[in-house]
Coordinates of N, CA and C and ligand atoms in Angstrom, one line a residue:
X1 N -74.9 214.7 134.8 CA -74.3 214.0 133.7 C -74.9 212.6 133.5
X2 N -74.8 212.1 132.3 CA -75.2 210.8 132.0 C -74.0 210.0 131.4
X3 N -73.6 209.0 132.1 CA -72.4 208.2 131.7 C -72.7 206.8 131.4
X4 N -72.2 206.4 130.2 CA -72.5 205.1 129.6 C -71.2 204.3 129.5
X5 N -71.2 203.0 129.8 CA -70.2 202.1 129.4 C -70.7 201.2 128.3
X6 N -70.0 201.2 127.2 CA -70.3 200.3 126.1 C -69.3 199.1 126.2
X7 N -69.9 198.0 126.5 CA -69.1 196.8 126.9 C -69.3 195.7 125.9
X8 N -68.3 194.8 125.8 CA -68.4 193.6 124.9 C -67.0 193.1 124.5
X9 N -67.0 191.9 124.0 CA -65.7 191.3 123.6 C -65.1 192.1 122.4
X10 N -63.8 191.8 122.1 CA -63.1 192.4 121.0 C -64.0 192.2 119.8
X11 N -64.1 193.3 119.0 CA -64.8 193.1 117.7 C -66.4 193.1 117.8
X12 N -66.9 193.4 119.0 CA -68.4 193.3 119.2 C -69.1 194.5 118.6
X13 N -68.3 195.5 118.2 CA -69.0 196.7 117.6 C -69.0 197.9 118.5
X14 N -68.1 197.9 119.5 CA -68.1 199.1 120.5 C -67.7 200.4 119.8
X15 N -66.7 200.3 118.9 CA -66.3 201.5 118.2 C -67.3 202.0 117.3
X16 N -67.9 201.1 116.5 CA -68.9 201.4 115.5 C -70.1 202.1 116.1
X17 N -70.6 201.5 117.2 CA -71.8 202.0 117.8 C -71.5 203.3 118.6
X18 N -70.3 203.4 119.1 CA -69.9 204.6 119.9 C -70.0 205.9 119.0
X19 N -69.5 205.8 117.8 CA -69.6 206.9 116.9 C -71.1 207.4 116.7
X20 N -72.0 206.5 116.6 CA -73.4 206.8 116.4 C -74.0 207.4 117.7
X21 N -73.6 206.7 118.8 CA -74.2 207.2 120.1 C -73.7 208.6 120.5
X22 N -72.4 208.9 120.3 CA -72.0 210.2 120.7 C -72.6 211.3 119.8
X23 N -72.9 210.9 118.5 CA -73.5 211.9 117.7 C -75.0 212.2 118.2
X24 N -75.6 211.1 118.6 CA -77.0 211.3 119.0 C -77.1 212.0 120.4
X25 N -76.3 211.6 121.4 CA -76.5 212.0 122.8 C -75.5 213.1 123.2
X26 N -74.5 213.4 122.3 CA -73.6 214.5 122.7 C -72.6 214.1 123.8
X27 N -72.4 212.8 123.9 CA -71.4 212.3 125.0 C -70.0 212.4 124.5
X28 N -69.0 212.5 125.4 CA -67.6 212.5 125.1 C -67.1 211.1 125.0
X29 N -66.6 210.7 123.8 CA -66.2 209.3 123.6 C -64.8 209.1 124.2
X30 N -64.7 208.1 125.1 CA -63.3 207.8 125.7 C -63.0 206.3 125.4
X31 N -62.2 206.0 124.4 CA -61.8 204.7 124.1 C -60.3 204.5 124.5
X32 N -60.1 203.6 125.5 CA -58.7 203.4 125.9 C -57.9 202.8 124.7
X33 N -58.5 201.9 123.9 CA -57.8 201.4 122.7 C -57.3 202.5 121.8
X34 N -58.3 203.5 121.5 CA -57.9 204.6 120.6 C -56.8 205.5 121.3
X35 N -56.9 205.7 122.6 CA -55.9 206.5 123.3 C -54.6 205.8 123.2
X36 N -54.6 204.5 123.4 CA -53.3 203.8 123.3 C -52.7 203.8 121.9
X37 N -53.6 203.6 120.9 CA -53.1 203.7 119.5 C -52.6 205.1 119.1
X38 N -53.1 206.1 119.8 CA -52.6 207.4 119.5 C -51.2 207.6 120.1
X39 N -51.0 207.0 121.3 CA -49.7 207.0 121.9 C -48.7 206.3 121.1
X40 N -49.1 205.2 120.5 CA -48.2 204.4 119.6 C -47.9 205.2 118.4
X41 N -48.9 205.8 117.8 CA -48.6 206.6 116.6 C -47.6 207.8 116.8
X42 N -47.7 208.3 118.0 CA -46.8 209.4 118.4 C -45.5 208.9 119.0
X43 N -45.3 207.6 119.0 CA -44.1 206.9 119.5 C -43.6 207.4 120.9
X44 N -44.6 207.6 121.7 CA -44.2 208.0 123.1 C -43.7 206.8 123.9
X45 N -43.0 207.0 125.0 CA -42.5 205.8 125.7 C -43.7 204.9 126.2
X46 N -44.8 205.5 126.6 CA -45.9 204.7 127.0 C -46.4 203.9 125.8
X47 N -46.5 204.5 124.6 CA -47.0 203.9 123.4 C -46.1 202.7 123.1
X48 N -44.8 202.9 123.1 CA -43.9 201.8 122.7 C -44.0 200.6 123.7
X49 N -44.1 200.9 125.0 CA -44.3 199.8 125.9 C -45.7 199.1 125.7
X50 N -46.7 199.9 125.5 CA -48.1 199.3 125.3 C -48.1 198.5 124.1
X51 N -47.5 198.9 123.0 CA -47.5 198.2 121.7 C -47.1 196.7 121.9
X52 N -46.0 196.5 122.7 CA -45.5 195.1 122.9 C -46.6 194.2 123.5
X53 N -47.3 194.8 124.4 CA -48.4 194.0 125.1 C -49.6 193.8 124.2
X54 N -50.0 194.9 123.5 CA -51.2 194.8 122.6 C -50.9 193.8 121.5
X55 N -49.7 193.8 121.0 CA -49.4 192.9 119.9 C -49.4 191.4 120.3
X56 N -49.5 191.2 121.6 CA -49.7 189.8 122.1 C -51.1 189.5 122.4
X57 N -52.0 190.5 122.3 CA -53.4 190.4 122.6 C -53.7 190.4 124.1
X58 N -52.7 190.9 124.9 CA -52.9 191.0 126.3 C -53.3 192.4 126.7
X59 N -53.8 192.5 128.0 CA -54.2 193.8 128.5 C -53.0 194.6 129.0
X60 N -52.9 195.9 128.8 CA -51.9 196.7 129.3 C -52.2 196.9 130.8
X61 N -51.1 197.3 131.6 CA -51.4 197.3 133.1 C -52.5 198.3 133.5
X62 N -53.2 198.0 134.5 CA -54.3 198.8 135.0 C -53.9 200.3 135.2
X63 N -52.7 200.5 135.9 CA -52.3 201.9 136.2 C -52.2 202.7 135.0
X64 N -51.7 202.1 133.9 CA -51.5 202.9 132.7 C -52.9 203.4 132.2
X65 N -53.9 202.5 132.0 CA -55.1 202.9 131.5 C -55.9 203.8 132.4
X66 N -55.8 203.5 133.7 CA -56.5 204.3 134.7 C -56.0 205.8 134.7
X67 N -54.6 205.9 134.5 CA -54.0 207.2 134.4 C -54.5 208.0 133.2
X68 N -54.7 207.2 132.1 CA -55.1 207.9 130.9 C -56.6 208.4 131.0
X69 N -57.4 207.6 131.7 CA -58.8 207.9 131.8 C -58.9 209.1 132.8
X70 N -58.1 209.1 133.9 CA -58.1 210.2 134.8 C -57.8 211.5 134.2
X71 N -56.8 211.5 133.3 CA -56.4 212.7 132.6 C -57.5 213.2 131.7
X72 N -58.1 212.2 131.0 CA -59.2 212.5 130.0 C -60.4 213.1 130.7
X73 N -60.7 212.6 131.9 CA -61.9 213.1 132.7 C -61.6 214.6 133.1
X74 N -60.3 214.8 133.5 CA -60.0 216.2 133.9 C -59.9 217.2 132.7
X75 N -59.6 216.6 131.6 CA -59.5 217.5 130.4 C -60.8 217.9 129.8
X76 N -61.9 217.2 130.3 CA -63.3 217.5 129.7 C -64.3 217.8 130.8
X77 N -64.1 218.9 131.5 CA -64.9 219.2 132.7 C -66.4 219.5 132.3
X78 N -66.7 220.0 131.1 CA -68.1 220.5 130.9 C -68.8 219.7 129.8
X79 N -68.7 218.4 129.9 CA -69.5 217.6 128.9 C -70.7 217.1 129.5
X80 N -71.8 216.7 128.7 CA -73.0 216.2 129.3 C -72.9 214.8 129.9
X81 N -71.8 214.1 129.5 CA -71.5 212.8 130.0 C -70.4 212.1 129.2
X82 N -70.0 210.9 129.6 CA -69.0 210.2 128.9 C -69.5 208.9 128.4
X83 N -68.9 208.5 127.3 CA -69.2 207.1 126.8 C -67.9 206.4 126.8
X84 N -67.8 205.4 127.7 CA -66.5 204.6 127.9 C -66.6 203.4 127.0
X85 N -65.6 203.3 126.2 CA -65.5 202.2 125.2 C -64.2 201.4 125.4
X86 N -64.3 200.1 125.8 CA -63.1 199.3 126.1 C -62.5 199.6 127.4
X87 N -63.2 200.3 128.3 CA -62.8 200.6 129.7 C -64.1 200.7 130.5
X88 N -64.2 200.1 131.7 CA -63.1 199.3 132.4 C -63.1 197.9 131.9
X89 N -61.9 197.3 132.0 CA -61.7 195.9 131.4 C -61.2 195.0 132.5
X90 N -61.1 195.4 133.7 CA -60.8 194.5 134.9 C -61.6 195.1 136.1
X91 N -61.7 194.2 137.1 CA -62.4 194.7 138.3 C -61.7 195.9 138.9
X92 N -60.4 195.9 138.9 CA -59.7 197.1 139.5 C -60.0 198.3 138.7
X93 N -60.1 198.2 137.4 CA -60.4 199.4 136.6 C -61.8 199.9 136.9
X94 N -62.7 199.0 137.1 CA -64.1 199.4 137.4 C -64.1 200.1 138.8
X95 N -63.4 199.6 139.8 CA -63.4 200.2 141.1 C -62.7 201.6 141.0
X96 N -61.7 201.7 140.2 CA -61.0 203.0 140.0 C -61.9 204.0 139.3
X97 N -62.6 203.5 138.3 CA -63.5 204.4 137.6 C -64.6 205.0 138.6
X98 N -65.2 204.1 139.4 CA -66.2 204.6 140.3 C -65.6 205.7 141.2
X99 N -64.4 205.5 141.7 CA -63.8 206.5 142.6 C -63.6 207.8 141.8
X100 N -63.1 207.7 140.6 CA -62.8 208.9 139.8 C -64.1 209.7 139.5
X101 N -65.2 209.0 139.2 CA -66.5 209.6 138.9 C -67.1 210.2 140.2
X102 N -66.9 209.5 141.3 CA -67.3 209.9 142.6 C -66.7 211.3 143.0
X103 N -65.5 211.5 142.7 CA -64.8 212.8 142.9 C -65.4 213.9 142.1
X104 N -66.0 213.5 141.0 CA -66.7 214.5 140.1 C -68.2 214.5 140.4
X105 N -68.6 213.9 141.5 CA -70.0 213.9 142.0 C -70.9 213.3 140.9
X106 N -70.4 212.3 140.2 CA -71.3 211.6 139.2 C -71.0 210.1 139.2
X107 N -71.6 209.3 138.4 CA -71.5 207.9 138.4 C -71.9 207.3 137.1
X108 N -71.7 206.0 136.9 CA -72.1 205.3 135.7 C -73.7 205.1 135.8
X109 N -74.4 205.5 134.7 CA -75.8 205.3 134.7 C -76.2 204.0 134.1
X110 N -75.4 203.5 133.0 CA -75.8 202.3 132.4 C -74.6 201.6 131.7
X111 N -74.6 200.3 131.8 CA -73.6 199.5 131.0 C -74.4 198.8 129.9
X112 N -74.1 199.1 128.7 CA -74.7 198.4 127.5 C -73.7 197.3 127.1
X113 N -74.2 196.1 127.2 CA -73.3 194.9 126.9 C -73.7 194.3 125.6
X114 N -72.8 194.3 124.6 CA -73.1 193.7 123.3 C -72.8 192.2 123.3
X115 N -73.7 191.5 122.9 CA -73.6 190.0 122.9 C -73.4 189.5 121.4
X116 N -72.2 189.0 121.2 CA -71.8 188.6 119.8 C -71.0 187.2 120.0
X117 N -71.3 186.3 119.1 CA -70.7 185.0 119.2 C -69.2 185.1 118.8
X118 N -68.5 184.1 119.3 CA -67.0 184.1 119.1 C -66.7 184.0 117.6
X119 N -67.4 183.1 116.9 CA -67.1 183.0 115.4 C -67.3 184.2 114.7
X120 N -68.4 184.9 115.0 CA -68.7 186.2 114.3 C -67.5 187.2 114.6
X121 N -67.1 187.3 115.8 CA -66.0 188.2 116.2 C -64.7 187.9 115.4
X122 N -64.4 186.6 115.3 CA -63.1 186.3 114.6 C -63.2 186.6 113.2
X123 N -64.4 186.4 112.6 CA -64.6 186.7 111.2 C -64.5 188.2 111.0
X124 N -65.2 189.0 111.8 CA -65.1 190.5 111.7 C -63.7 191.0 111.8
X125 N -63.0 190.5 112.8 CA -61.6 191.1 113.0 C -60.6 190.6 111.9
X126 N -60.8 189.4 111.4 CA -59.9 189.0 110.3 C -60.1 189.8 109.1
X127 N -61.4 190.1 108.9 CA -61.8 190.9 107.7 C -61.2 192.3 107.9
X128 N -61.4 192.9 109.0 CA -60.9 194.2 109.2 C -59.4 194.2 109.1
X129 N -58.7 193.1 109.6 CA -57.3 193.1 109.5 C -56.7 193.2 108.1
X130 N -57.5 192.9 107.1 CA -57.1 193.0 105.7 C -56.7 194.5 105.4
X131 N -57.4 195.4 106.0 CA -57.2 196.8 105.7 C -56.9 197.7 106.8
X132 N -57.1 197.3 108.1 CA -57.0 198.3 109.2 C -55.6 198.7 109.5
X133 N -54.6 197.8 109.2 CA -53.2 198.1 109.7 C -53.1 197.9 111.2
X134 N -54.1 197.4 111.8 CA -54.0 197.1 113.3 C -53.2 195.8 113.4
X135 N -52.1 195.8 114.1 CA -51.2 194.6 114.1 C -51.8 193.5 115.0
X136 N -52.9 193.9 115.8 CA -53.5 192.8 116.6 C -54.7 192.2 115.9
X137 N -55.0 192.6 114.6 CA -56.1 192.1 113.9 C -55.7 191.0 112.8
X138 N -54.5 191.0 112.4 CA -54.2 190.3 111.2 C -53.7 188.8 111.4
X139 N -53.9 188.4 112.6 CA -53.5 187.0 113.0 C -54.5 186.4 113.9
X140 N -55.0 185.2 113.5 CA -56.1 184.6 114.2 C -55.6 184.2 115.6
X141 N -54.4 183.9 115.8 CA -53.9 183.5 117.1 C -54.0 184.7 118.1
X142 N -53.6 185.9 117.6 CA -53.7 187.1 118.5 C -55.2 187.4 118.8
X143 N -56.0 187.3 117.8 CA -57.5 187.6 118.0 C -58.0 186.6 119.1
X144 N -57.6 185.3 119.0 CA -58.1 184.4 120.0 C -57.5 184.7 121.4
X145 N -56.3 185.2 121.4 CA -55.7 185.6 122.7 C -56.4 186.8 123.3
X146 N -56.9 187.7 122.5 CA -57.7 188.8 123.0 C -59.0 188.3 123.5
X147 N -59.6 187.3 122.9 CA -60.9 186.8 123.4 C -60.6 186.0 124.7
X148 N -59.5 185.3 124.8 CA -59.2 184.6 126.0 C -59.0 185.6 127.2
X149 N -58.3 186.6 126.9 CA -58.0 187.7 127.9 C -59.4 188.3 128.3
X150 N -60.3 188.4 127.4 CA -61.6 189.0 127.7 C -62.3 188.1 128.7
X151 N -62.3 186.7 128.4 CA -63.0 185.8 129.3 C -62.4 185.7 130.7
X152 N -61.0 185.8 130.7 CA -60.3 185.6 131.9 C -60.4 186.9 132.8
X153 N -60.4 188.1 132.3 CA -60.3 189.3 133.1 C -61.4 190.3 133.0
X154 N -62.1 190.3 131.8 CA -63.0 191.4 131.5 C -64.5 191.0 131.7
X155 N -64.8 189.8 131.4 CA -66.3 189.4 131.5 C -66.8 189.7 132.9
X156 N -66.0 189.5 134.0 CA -66.4 189.7 135.4 C -66.8 191.2 135.6
X157 N -66.3 192.1 134.8 CA -66.7 193.5 135.0 C -68.2 193.7 134.9
X158 N -68.9 192.9 134.0 CA -70.3 193.0 133.9 C -71.0 192.6 135.2
X159 N -70.4 191.6 135.9 CA -71.0 191.2 137.2 C -70.9 192.3 138.2
X160 N -69.9 193.0 138.1 CA -69.7 194.2 139.1 C -70.8 195.2 138.9
X161 N -71.2 195.5 137.7 CA -72.3 196.5 137.5 C -73.6 195.9 137.6
X162 N -73.7 194.5 137.4 CA -75.0 193.9 137.6 C -75.5 194.0 139.0
X163 N -74.5 194.0 139.9 CA -74.9 194.1 141.4 C -75.6 195.4 141.6
X164 N -75.4 196.4 140.8 CA -76.1 197.7 141.0 C -77.2 197.9 140.0
X165 N -77.6 196.8 139.3 CA -78.7 196.8 138.4 C -78.5 197.7 137.2
X166 N -77.2 197.8 136.7 CA -76.9 198.8 135.7 C -76.7 198.2 134.3
X167 N -76.8 196.9 134.2 CA -76.4 196.2 132.9 C -77.6 196.0 132.0
X168 N -77.5 196.4 130.8 CA -78.5 196.0 129.8 C -77.8 195.2 128.7
X169 N -78.2 194.0 128.5 CA -77.7 193.2 127.4 C -78.4 193.5 126.1
X170 N -77.6 193.6 125.0 CA -78.2 193.9 123.7 C -77.5 193.0 122.7
X171 N -78.4 192.4 121.8 CA -77.9 191.5 120.8 C -77.0 192.3 119.8
X172 N -75.7 191.9 119.7 CA -74.8 192.7 118.9 C -74.6 192.1 117.5
X173 N -75.5 191.2 117.0 CA -75.5 190.7 115.7 C -76.7 191.2 114.9
X174 N -76.5 191.4 113.6 CA -77.6 192.0 112.8 C -77.0 193.3 112.2
X175 N -77.9 194.2 111.6 CA -77.3 195.4 111.0 C -76.9 196.4 112.0
X176 N -76.0 197.3 111.6 CA -75.5 198.3 112.5 C -76.6 199.2 113.0
X177 N -77.6 199.5 112.1 CA -78.7 200.3 112.5 C -79.7 199.6 113.5
X178 N -79.9 198.3 113.3 CA -80.8 197.6 114.2 C -80.2 197.6 115.6
X179 N -78.9 197.3 115.7 CA -78.2 197.3 117.0 C -78.2 198.7 117.6
X180 N -78.0 199.7 116.8 CA -78.0 201.1 117.3 C -79.4 201.4 117.9
X181 N -80.5 201.0 117.2 CA -81.8 201.2 117.8 C -82.0 200.6 119.1
X182 N -81.5 199.3 119.2 CA -81.7 198.6 120.5 C -81.0 199.3 121.6
X183 N -79.8 199.8 121.3 CA -79.0 200.5 122.3 C -79.7 201.8 122.7
X184 N -80.2 202.5 121.8 CA -80.9 203.8 122.1 C -82.1 203.5 123.0
X185 N -82.8 202.4 122.7 CA -84.0 202.1 123.5 C -83.6 201.9 125.0
X186 N -82.5 201.2 125.2 CA -82.1 201.0 126.6 C -81.7 202.3 127.2
X187 N -81.0 203.1 126.5 CA -80.5 204.4 127.1 C -81.8 205.3 127.4
X188 N -82.7 205.3 126.5 CA -83.9 206.2 126.7 C -84.7 205.7 127.9
X189 N -84.8 204.3 128.1 CA -85.5 203.7 129.2 C -84.8 204.2 130.5
X190 N -83.5 204.1 130.5 CA -82.7 204.5 131.7 C -82.9 206.0 132.0
X191 N -82.8 206.8 130.9 CA -82.9 208.2 131.0 C -84.2 208.7 131.7
X192 N -85.3 207.9 131.4 CA -86.6 208.2 132.0 C -86.6 208.0 133.5
X193 N -86.0 206.9 133.9 CA -85.9 206.5 135.3 C -85.1 207.6 136.1
X194 N -84.1 208.2 135.4 CA -83.1 209.0 136.0 C -83.4 210.5 136.1
Ligands
AP5_201 P1 -59.5 198.0 121.9 O1 -59.1 199.0 120.9 O2 -60.5 198.3 122.9 O3 -60.0 196.7 121.0 P2 -61.0 195.6 121.3 O4 -61.8 195.7 122.5 O5 -60.2 194.4 121.2 O6 -62.1 195.7 120.2 P3 -62.1 196.4 118.9 O7 -61.9 197.9 119.0 O8 -61.2 195.7 117.9 O9 -63.6 196.1 118.5 P4 -64.9 196.9 118.8 O10 -65.7 196.2 119.8 O11 -64.6 198.4 119.0 O12 -65.6 196.7 117.4 P5 -65.6 197.6 116.1 O13 -66.7 198.6 116.1 O14 -64.3 198.1 115.9 O15 -58.2 197.4 122.6 C1 -57.1 197.0 121.9 C2 -56.0 196.6 122.9 O16 -55.6 197.7 123.6 C3 -56.4 195.5 123.9 O17 -56.2 194.2 123.4 C4 -55.4 195.8 125.0 O18 -54.1 195.3 124.8 C5 -55.4 197.3 125.0 N1 -56.4 198.0 125.9 C6 -57.4 198.8 125.5 N2 -58.1 199.2 126.5 C7 -57.6 198.6 127.6 C8 -57.9 198.6 129.0 N3 -59.0 199.3 129.5 N4 -57.1 197.9 129.8 C9 -56.0 197.2 129.4 N5 -55.7 197.1 128.1 C10 -56.4 197.8 127.2 O19 -66.0 196.5 115.0 C11 -65.1 195.5 114.7 C12 -65.3 195.1 113.2 O20 -66.6 194.6 113.0 C13 -65.2 196.4 112.3 O21 -64.5 196.0 111.1 C14 -66.6 196.8 112.0 O22 -66.8 197.4 110.8 C15 -67.3 195.4 112.0 N6 -68.7 195.5 112.5 C16 -69.2 196.3 113.5 N7 -70.5 196.1 113.7 C17 -70.9 195.2 112.8 C18 -72.1 194.5 112.5 N8 -73.3 194.8 113.1 N9 -72.1 193.5 111.5 C19 -71.0 193.2 110.9 N10 -69.8 193.8 111.1 C20 -69.7 194.8 112.1
MG202 MG1 -62.9 199.5 119.4

């Protein structure tokens, strides 16, 4: 298997680039944000609890997202690899993911980290908020809270993978296709080593 983490702050383009990467490499896309929004849409108890936290721009508890990822891994036994988007977002999630992949005799091959400035992120998300219907996008205070949460709890996750030499930083500003080409280059380099 070939397993990728697409990493970066809110609005850095993880979802946009994931769509293109899964089409090219045949990976299974696992986005905890999308999984949570589907729970919200179905008005499940988990979704209703998660919505309250997401609407404040905070992270939902580790157990919740780790449980979701564990089920998703079990539900997809025969894929060529996974593309994790928006997960892991804390050190505990990173450790839990390693253990889950270990049980499946596989591991993370590469973390692609998108580098985008804070002003660009806020502009992108405010713009999307005009049409997305995402309640965490239409208010600059909530967007800033998401960025603060990212710096407080998520940025360290890159350090975790850096210890294993798995992180490739990619400039996340410019056209979608330019960024996609840079991401593919990093994957193809890693694929050759592997
Ligand atoms: P999640 O859904 O993961 O949201 P996020 O990380 O805050 O980021 P986004 O999905 O908004 O942005 P993105 O990086 O995917 O960028 P996108 O491609 O959409 O999480 C939402 C919430 O769920 C969290 O706050 C938390 O509460 C909870 N949650 C999720 N996972 C969790 C976890 N593991 N643990 C705990 N809690 C969790 O692009 C953004 C915009 O920019 C779009 O409009 C796009 O069209 C535009 N754009 C993309 N690329 C470009 C470009 N190159 N130039 C110009 N515009 C661009
Ligand atoms: Mg996303």
